[in-house]
């Protein structure tokens, strides 16, 4: 088959790891007889430099003409002092919104090969398999009013608004229940209902929707407790559903259960075109040195095959190839441990692509 893929190489380590993501897709193309056409789009810092805005109109237009968007990472110190709506991050949030990608899936699955790269004890992280479903285009990241204003006495005040409409909660919660149903049938909903009204509505809505999913066991957890439980006993979790900011924070935390944030992809779906990206950022401190771990980007390509292009077998082939290369002992510096073979970004991509072809 033929697929048109939007490619956003991004900032920092973005272009380096994207190169390996494309290499792996091309290997899948060769193996399964697909043709991937790549259409480059710009957002974030690279778009600011090229077009003076973090999200050119052309970018959204082009993405909507393709089958999926493979995204890298945005941001860096160079653009940090720009006003909020001109920052690279505004480009990322703008794309998510324009694509109506309301659901962000973030799997945190232990690679048993890498357990010792986690800062947590082996028995705590062994075999964990969690998926965080984060609401992505609502909540405090988008709520209005927002801004920095002057009070009558001249003092400045910064304002953000955390609000959720019931319909926004319902659609993300349903999607999370559907995923839980296909897994271990356990859903944990995160909120701060002891303090926040928006969380009270969230909790009530989860309970209401749960009546349609009596086969799924649901429990509620305050976000502060969840942050603690995730490192205390992560095996208690299967699917976690959370609003935008809670999901953002907990998914970074959960990534460390797996050893390195450099391993984890995410899928942003729900709208006409899905977006697939690493969970990690643009890591400007190591950019350009060829040492970044490309696995999250490669796993993002696998998620794109699964959720964006409906190619489950191809997705699994990528995931197995990653496991195979890790089993052979190859490691980028972020996941290096004694007795393993340290390699660079490009070599990691080469080995995974080779493993796909030979699979
Ligand atoms: C993420 C990132 C983004 C977010 C930033 C870069 C705006 O942290 O994808 O989790 O908070 O959504
Ligand atoms: Mg984040």
Coordinates of C-alpha atoms and ligand atoms in Angstrom, one line a residue:
X1 CA 0.0 0.0 0.0
X2 CA 1.0 3.6 -0.3
X3 CA 0.9 6.0 2.6
X4 CA 1.5 9.8 2.8
X5 CA 3.2 10.7 6.1
X6 CA 3.8 14.2 7.4
X7 CA 7.2 14.5 8.9
X8 CA 8.0 17.2 11.5
X9 CA 11.7 16.9 12.4
X10 CA 11.7 19.6 15.0
X11 CA 14.3 21.0 17.3
X12 CA 17.2 19.8 19.3
X13 CA 17.8 16.1 18.9
X14 CA 14.6 16.0 16.7
X15 CA 16.2 15.8 13.3
X16 CA 18.7 13.1 14.4
X17 CA 16.2 10.7 15.8
X18 CA 13.6 11.4 13.1
X19 CA 16.2 10.2 10.6
X20 CA 16.2 6.8 12.3
X21 CA 12.4 6.8 12.5
X22 CA 12.3 7.2 8.7
X23 CA 15.0 4.5 8.3
X24 CA 12.8 2.1 10.2
X25 CA 9.7 2.9 8.2
X26 CA 11.6 2.4 5.0
X27 CA 12.6 -1.0 6.3
X28 CA 9.0 -1.8 7.0
X29 CA 8.1 -0.6 3.5
X30 CA 10.7 -3.0 2.0
X31 CA 9.6 -5.9 4.1
X32 CA 5.8 -5.5 3.6
X33 CA 5.8 -3.9 0.2
X34 CA 4.5 -0.5 1.3
X35 CA 5.5 2.8 -0.1
X36 CA 5.8 5.7 2.3
X37 CA 5.8 9.2 0.9
X38 CA 7.2 11.8 3.3
X39 CA 5.9 15.3 3.3
X40 CA 8.0 17.7 5.5
X41 CA 6.1 20.1 7.7
X42 CA 7.4 22.7 10.2
X43 CA 6.3 23.6 13.7
X44 CA 8.0 24.8 16.8
X45 CA 11.4 26.4 16.9
X46 CA 12.4 25.4 13.4
X47 CA 9.2 27.0 12.1
X48 CA 9.9 30.2 14.1
X49 CA 13.4 30.4 12.5
X50 CA 12.0 29.7 9.0
X51 CA 8.7 31.4 8.9
X52 CA 8.5 33.6 12.1
X53 CA 5.7 31.6 13.7
X54 CA 5.6 28.3 15.6
X55 CA 2.7 27.1 13.6
X56 CA 2.4 28.2 10.0
X57 CA -1.0 27.8 8.4
X58 CA 0.5 25.7 5.7
X59 CA 1.6 23.1 8.2
X60 CA -2.0 22.2 9.3
X61 CA -3.2 22.3 5.7
X62 CA -0.5 19.8 4.6
X63 CA -1.0 17.5 7.6
X64 CA -4.7 17.2 6.8
X65 CA -3.8 16.0 3.3
X66 CA -1.8 13.1 4.7
X67 CA -2.6 9.8 6.5
X68 CA -0.6 10.5 9.7
X69 CA 1.9 12.9 11.3
X70 CA 5.1 11.6 12.7
X71 CA 6.4 14.3 15.0
X72 CA 9.7 14.7 16.8
X73 CA 10.2 17.2 19.6
X74 CA 10.1 21.0 19.9
X75 CA 11.7 23.7 22.0
X76 CA 15.0 24.9 23.3
X77 CA 16.7 27.7 25.2
X78 CA 17.0 29.7 22.0
X79 CA 13.2 30.5 22.0
X80 CA 12.6 30.4 25.7
X81 CA 12.2 34.1 26.1
X82 CA 9.6 34.6 23.5
X83 CA 6.1 35.4 24.6
X84 CA 4.0 32.3 25.3
X85 CA 2.0 32.4 22.1
X86 CA 5.2 32.6 20.0
X87 CA 7.1 29.8 21.8
X88 CA 7.7 26.5 20.1
X89 CA 5.4 24.7 22.6
X90 CA 2.5 26.9 21.3
X91 CA 3.1 25.2 17.9
X92 CA 2.8 21.8 19.4
X93 CA -0.4 22.6 21.4
X94 CA -1.8 24.3 18.3
X95 CA -1.3 21.2 16.1
X96 CA -2.9 19.0 18.7
X97 CA -5.9 21.3 18.8
X98 CA -6.2 21.8 15.1
X99 CA -6.1 18.0 14.6
X100 CA -8.7 17.6 17.3
X101 CA -6.4 15.0 18.9
X102 CA -8.2 14.9 22.2
X103 CA -6.7 11.6 23.4
X104 CA -3.0 11.0 24.1
X105 CA -2.0 7.4 24.7
X106 CA 1.2 6.9 26.6
X107 CA 2.3 3.4 27.2
X108 CA 4.8 2.6 29.9
X109 CA 5.8 -0.9 29.4
X110 CA 8.9 -2.4 31.0
X111 CA 11.5 -3.7 28.6
X112 CA 12.7 -6.6 30.8
X113 CA 16.1 -6.1 29.2
X114 CA 16.3 -2.6 30.7
X115 CA 15.0 -3.1 34.2
X116 CA 18.4 -2.3 35.6
X117 CA 18.5 1.0 33.9
X118 CA 15.5 2.1 36.1
X119 CA 16.4 4.0 39.2
X120 CA 13.8 1.8 41.0
X121 CA 14.3 -1.7 42.3
X122 CA 13.9 -4.6 39.9
X123 CA 11.0 -6.2 41.8
X124 CA 9.1 -2.9 41.7
X125 CA 9.3 -2.3 37.9
X126 CA 9.5 -5.8 36.5
X127 CA 6.7 -6.6 34.1
X128 CA 4.9 -3.3 34.5
X129 CA 2.5 -2.6 31.6
X130 CA 0.6 0.6 32.0
X131 CA -1.1 2.9 29.5
X132 CA -1.8 6.5 30.4
X133 CA -4.7 8.0 28.6
X134 CA -4.3 11.8 28.8
X135 CA -6.9 14.3 27.7
X136 CA -4.9 16.6 25.4
X137 CA -6.8 19.6 24.1
X138 CA -8.7 20.8 27.2
X139 CA -8.1 21.6 30.8
X140 CA -5.7 24.2 32.2
X141 CA -3.5 24.2 29.1
X142 CA -6.3 25.7 27.0
X143 CA -8.8 27.2 29.4
X144 CA -9.7 30.9 29.3
X145 CA -9.2 33.4 30.7
X146 CA -5.4 33.0 30.5
X147 CA -2.7 35.6 30.5
X148 CA -0.6 38.0 32.6
X149 CA -2.7 41.0 33.6
X150 CA -2.3 44.1 35.6
X151 CA -4.3 44.5 38.8
X152 CA -5.8 48.0 39.6
X153 CA -2.9 48.5 42.1
X154 CA -0.4 47.9 39.3
X155 CA 0.6 44.4 40.5
X156 CA 0.8 41.7 37.9
X157 CA -1.3 38.6 38.0
X158 CA -0.9 35.4 36.0
X159 CA -4.1 33.5 35.3
X160 CA -4.9 30.1 33.9
X161 CA -8.2 28.4 34.0
X162 CA -8.9 24.7 34.6
X163 CA -12.3 23.9 33.1
X164 CA -13.8 20.8 31.6
X165 CA -17.1 20.4 29.8
X166 CA -18.9 17.2 30.5
X167 CA -18.8 16.2 26.8
X168 CA -15.0 16.6 26.9
X169 CA -14.7 14.3 29.9
X170 CA -17.1 11.8 28.4
X171 CA -15.3 11.3 25.2
X172 CA -11.9 10.7 26.8
X173 CA -13.3 8.5 29.5
X174 CA -15.1 6.3 27.0
X175 CA -12.0 5.9 24.9
X176 CA -10.1 4.9 28.1
X177 CA -12.8 2.4 29.0
X178 CA -12.6 0.9 25.5
X179 CA -8.8 0.5 25.8
X180 CA -9.2 -1.1 29.3
X181 CA -11.7 -3.5 28.0
X182 CA -9.1 -4.8 25.5
X183 CA -6.5 -5.2 28.2
X184 CA -6.7 -6.3 31.9
X185 CA -10.0 -4.5 32.4
X186 CA -8.9 -2.1 35.1
X187 CA -9.2 1.6 34.9
X188 CA -7.9 4.2 37.4
X189 CA -9.2 7.7 37.0
X190 CA -7.0 10.5 38.3
X191 CA -8.4 13.7 39.8
X192 CA -8.2 16.1 42.7
X193 CA -11.9 16.0 43.5
X194 CA -11.3 16.8 47.2
X195 CA -10.4 20.4 46.0
X196 CA -11.3 21.1 42.4
X197 CA -14.9 21.4 41.0
X198 CA -13.7 20.4 37.5
X199 CA -12.4 17.2 39.1
X200 CA -15.7 16.6 40.9
X201 CA -17.5 16.7 37.5
X202 CA -14.7 14.4 36.1
X203 CA -15.3 11.9 38.9
X204 CA -19.1 12.0 38.5
X205 CA -18.8 11.5 34.8
X206 CA -16.5 8.5 35.1
X207 CA -19.0 6.9 37.5
X208 CA -21.8 7.6 35.0
X209 CA -19.9 6.2 32.0
X210 CA -18.8 3.2 34.0
X211 CA -22.4 1.9 34.0
X212 CA -21.9 1.1 30.3
X213 CA -18.7 -0.8 31.1
X214 CA -19.7 -3.1 34.0
X215 CA -17.0 -5.6 32.9
X216 CA -14.2 -3.0 33.7
X217 CA -13.2 -2.4 37.3
X218 CA -12.8 1.3 37.9
X219 CA -11.3 3.2 40.8
X220 CA -10.5 6.8 41.6
X221 CA -7.3 8.2 42.8
X222 CA -6.2 11.7 43.8
X223 CA -3.3 12.9 41.7
X224 CA -0.9 13.3 44.6
X225 CA -1.6 9.8 45.8
X226 CA -1.2 8.5 42.3
X227 CA 2.2 10.1 42.0
X228 CA 3.2 8.2 45.1
X229 CA 1.6 4.9 44.1
X230 CA 3.3 5.0 40.7
X231 CA 6.7 4.6 42.4
X232 CA 5.5 2.5 45.4
X233 CA 3.6 -0.2 43.6
X234 CA 3.2 0.5 39.9
X235 CA 1.9 -3.0 39.1
X236 CA -1.5 -2.0 40.5
X237 CA -2.2 0.0 37.4
X238 CA -3.4 -1.1 34.0
X239 CA -5.1 1.9 32.3
X240 CA -4.9 5.4 33.8
X241 CA -7.2 8.2 32.6
X242 CA -6.4 11.8 33.5
X243 CA -6.9 15.3 32.5
X244 CA -4.3 17.3 30.6
X245 CA -2.0 18.5 33.3
X246 CA -2.2 15.5 35.6
X247 CA -1.6 13.2 32.6
X248 CA 1.3 15.3 31.5
X249 CA 3.0 15.0 34.9
X250 CA 2.2 11.4 35.6
X251 CA 3.3 10.2 32.2
X252 CA 6.8 11.6 32.7
X253 CA 6.9 10.0 36.0
X254 CA 5.7 6.6 34.6
X255 CA 8.3 6.8 31.9
X256 CA 11.1 6.4 34.5
X257 CA 9.6 3.0 35.6
X258 CA 10.7 1.7 32.2
X259 CA 14.3 2.9 32.6
X260 CA 14.5 5.8 30.3
X261 CA 12.2 8.5 28.9
X262 CA 14.2 7.9 25.7
X263 CA 12.2 4.7 25.1
X264 CA 8.6 5.9 25.2
X265 CA 6.3 7.0 22.4
X266 CA 2.9 8.6 22.4
X267 CA -0.1 8.7 20.1
X268 CA -2.5 11.6 19.9
X269 CA -5.7 10.5 18.3
X270 CA -9.4 11.2 18.1
X271 CA -9.4 13.6 15.1
X272 CA -9.1 13.2 11.3
X273 CA -5.3 12.6 11.3
X274 CA -3.3 11.1 14.2
X275 CA -0.1 12.4 15.5
X276 CA 2.7 10.2 16.8
X277 CA 5.7 11.5 18.8
X278 CA 8.2 10.6 21.5
X279 CA 7.2 11.5 25.1
X280 CA 10.6 13.1 25.7
X281 CA 11.6 16.6 24.8
X282 CA 14.1 18.0 22.4
X283 CA 17.1 17.6 24.8
X284 CA 19.0 20.6 23.5
X285 CA 21.9 19.7 25.8
X286 CA 22.9 16.6 23.8
X287 CA 21.6 17.8 20.4
X288 CA 24.0 17.4 17.4
X289 CA 26.2 14.9 19.1
X290 CA 24.7 11.7 17.7
X291 CA 24.2 10.1 21.1
X292 CA 20.4 10.6 21.5
X293 CA 18.3 7.4 21.9
X294 CA 16.1 7.1 18.8
X295 CA 14.0 4.3 20.3
X296 CA 11.1 6.5 21.4
X297 CA 10.9 8.0 17.9
X298 CA 11.0 4.5 16.4
X299 CA 8.3 3.3 18.8
X300 CA 6.3 6.4 17.8
X301 CA 6.5 5.1 14.2
X302 CA 5.2 1.7 15.5
X303 CA 2.3 3.5 17.2
X304 CA 1.7 5.3 13.9
X305 CA 1.5 2.0 12.1
X306 CA -0.9 0.6 14.7
X307 CA -3.3 3.5 15.4
X308 CA -2.8 5.8 12.4
X309 CA -2.5 3.4 9.5
X310 CA -4.2 0.3 11.0
X311 CA -1.1 -2.0 10.3
X312 CA -0.9 -4.1 13.5
X313 CA 1.5 -6.6 12.1
X314 CA 3.9 -4.0 10.9
X315 CA 3.7 -2.2 14.3
X316 CA 4.6 -5.5 16.1
X317 CA 7.4 -6.1 13.7
X318 CA 9.0 -2.8 14.7
X319 CA 8.5 -3.5 18.4
X320 CA 10.0 -6.9 18.2
X321 CA 13.0 -5.6 16.3
X322 CA 13.6 -3.1 19.1
X323 CA 13.5 -5.8 21.7
X324 CA 15.8 -8.0 19.6
X325 CA 18.4 -5.3 19.4
X326 CA 18.2 -4.7 23.1
X327 CA 18.5 -8.4 23.8
X328 CA 21.6 -8.4 21.8
X329 CA 23.0 -6.0 24.3
X330 CA 23.2 -2.8 22.2
X331 CA 22.6 0.4 24.1
X332 CA 22.6 4.2 23.6
X333 CA 24.4 6.1 26.4
X334 CA 21.2 6.9 28.3
X335 CA 20.4 3.2 28.9
X336 CA 24.0 1.9 29.0
X337 CA 24.9 -0.5 31.8
X338 CA 27.9 -2.7 32.6
X339 CA 28.7 -5.4 30.1
X340 CA 26.6 -3.9 27.3
X341 CA 27.7 -2.5 23.9
X342 CA 27.4 1.3 23.7
X343 CA 26.4 2.6 20.3
X344 CA 25.3 5.9 18.8
X345 CA 22.0 7.1 17.4
X346 CA 22.6 6.1 13.8
X347 CA 23.9 2.6 14.7
X348 CA 20.8 2.0 16.8
X349 CA 18.6 2.9 13.8
X350 CA 20.7 0.7 11.5
X351 CA 20.4 -2.3 13.8
X352 CA 16.7 -2.0 14.2
X353 CA 16.1 -1.6 10.5
X354 CA 18.3 -4.6 9.8
X355 CA 16.4 -6.7 12.3
X356 CA 13.1 -5.8 10.6
X357 CA 14.5 -6.9 7.2
X358 CA 15.8 -10.1 8.6
X359 CA 12.6 -10.8 10.7
Ligands
LIG1 C1 4.4 16.7 26.4 C2 5.2 18.0 26.6 C3 4.3 19.1 26.1 C4 3.1 19.1 27.0 C5 5.0 20.5 26.2 C6 6.3 20.5 25.4 C7 4.1 21.6 25.8 O1 5.6 18.1 27.9 O2 4.0 16.3 25.3 O3 4.1 16.1 27.4 O4 3.1 19.5 28.1 O5 2.0 18.7 26.5
LIG2 MG1 5.1 16.5 29.2

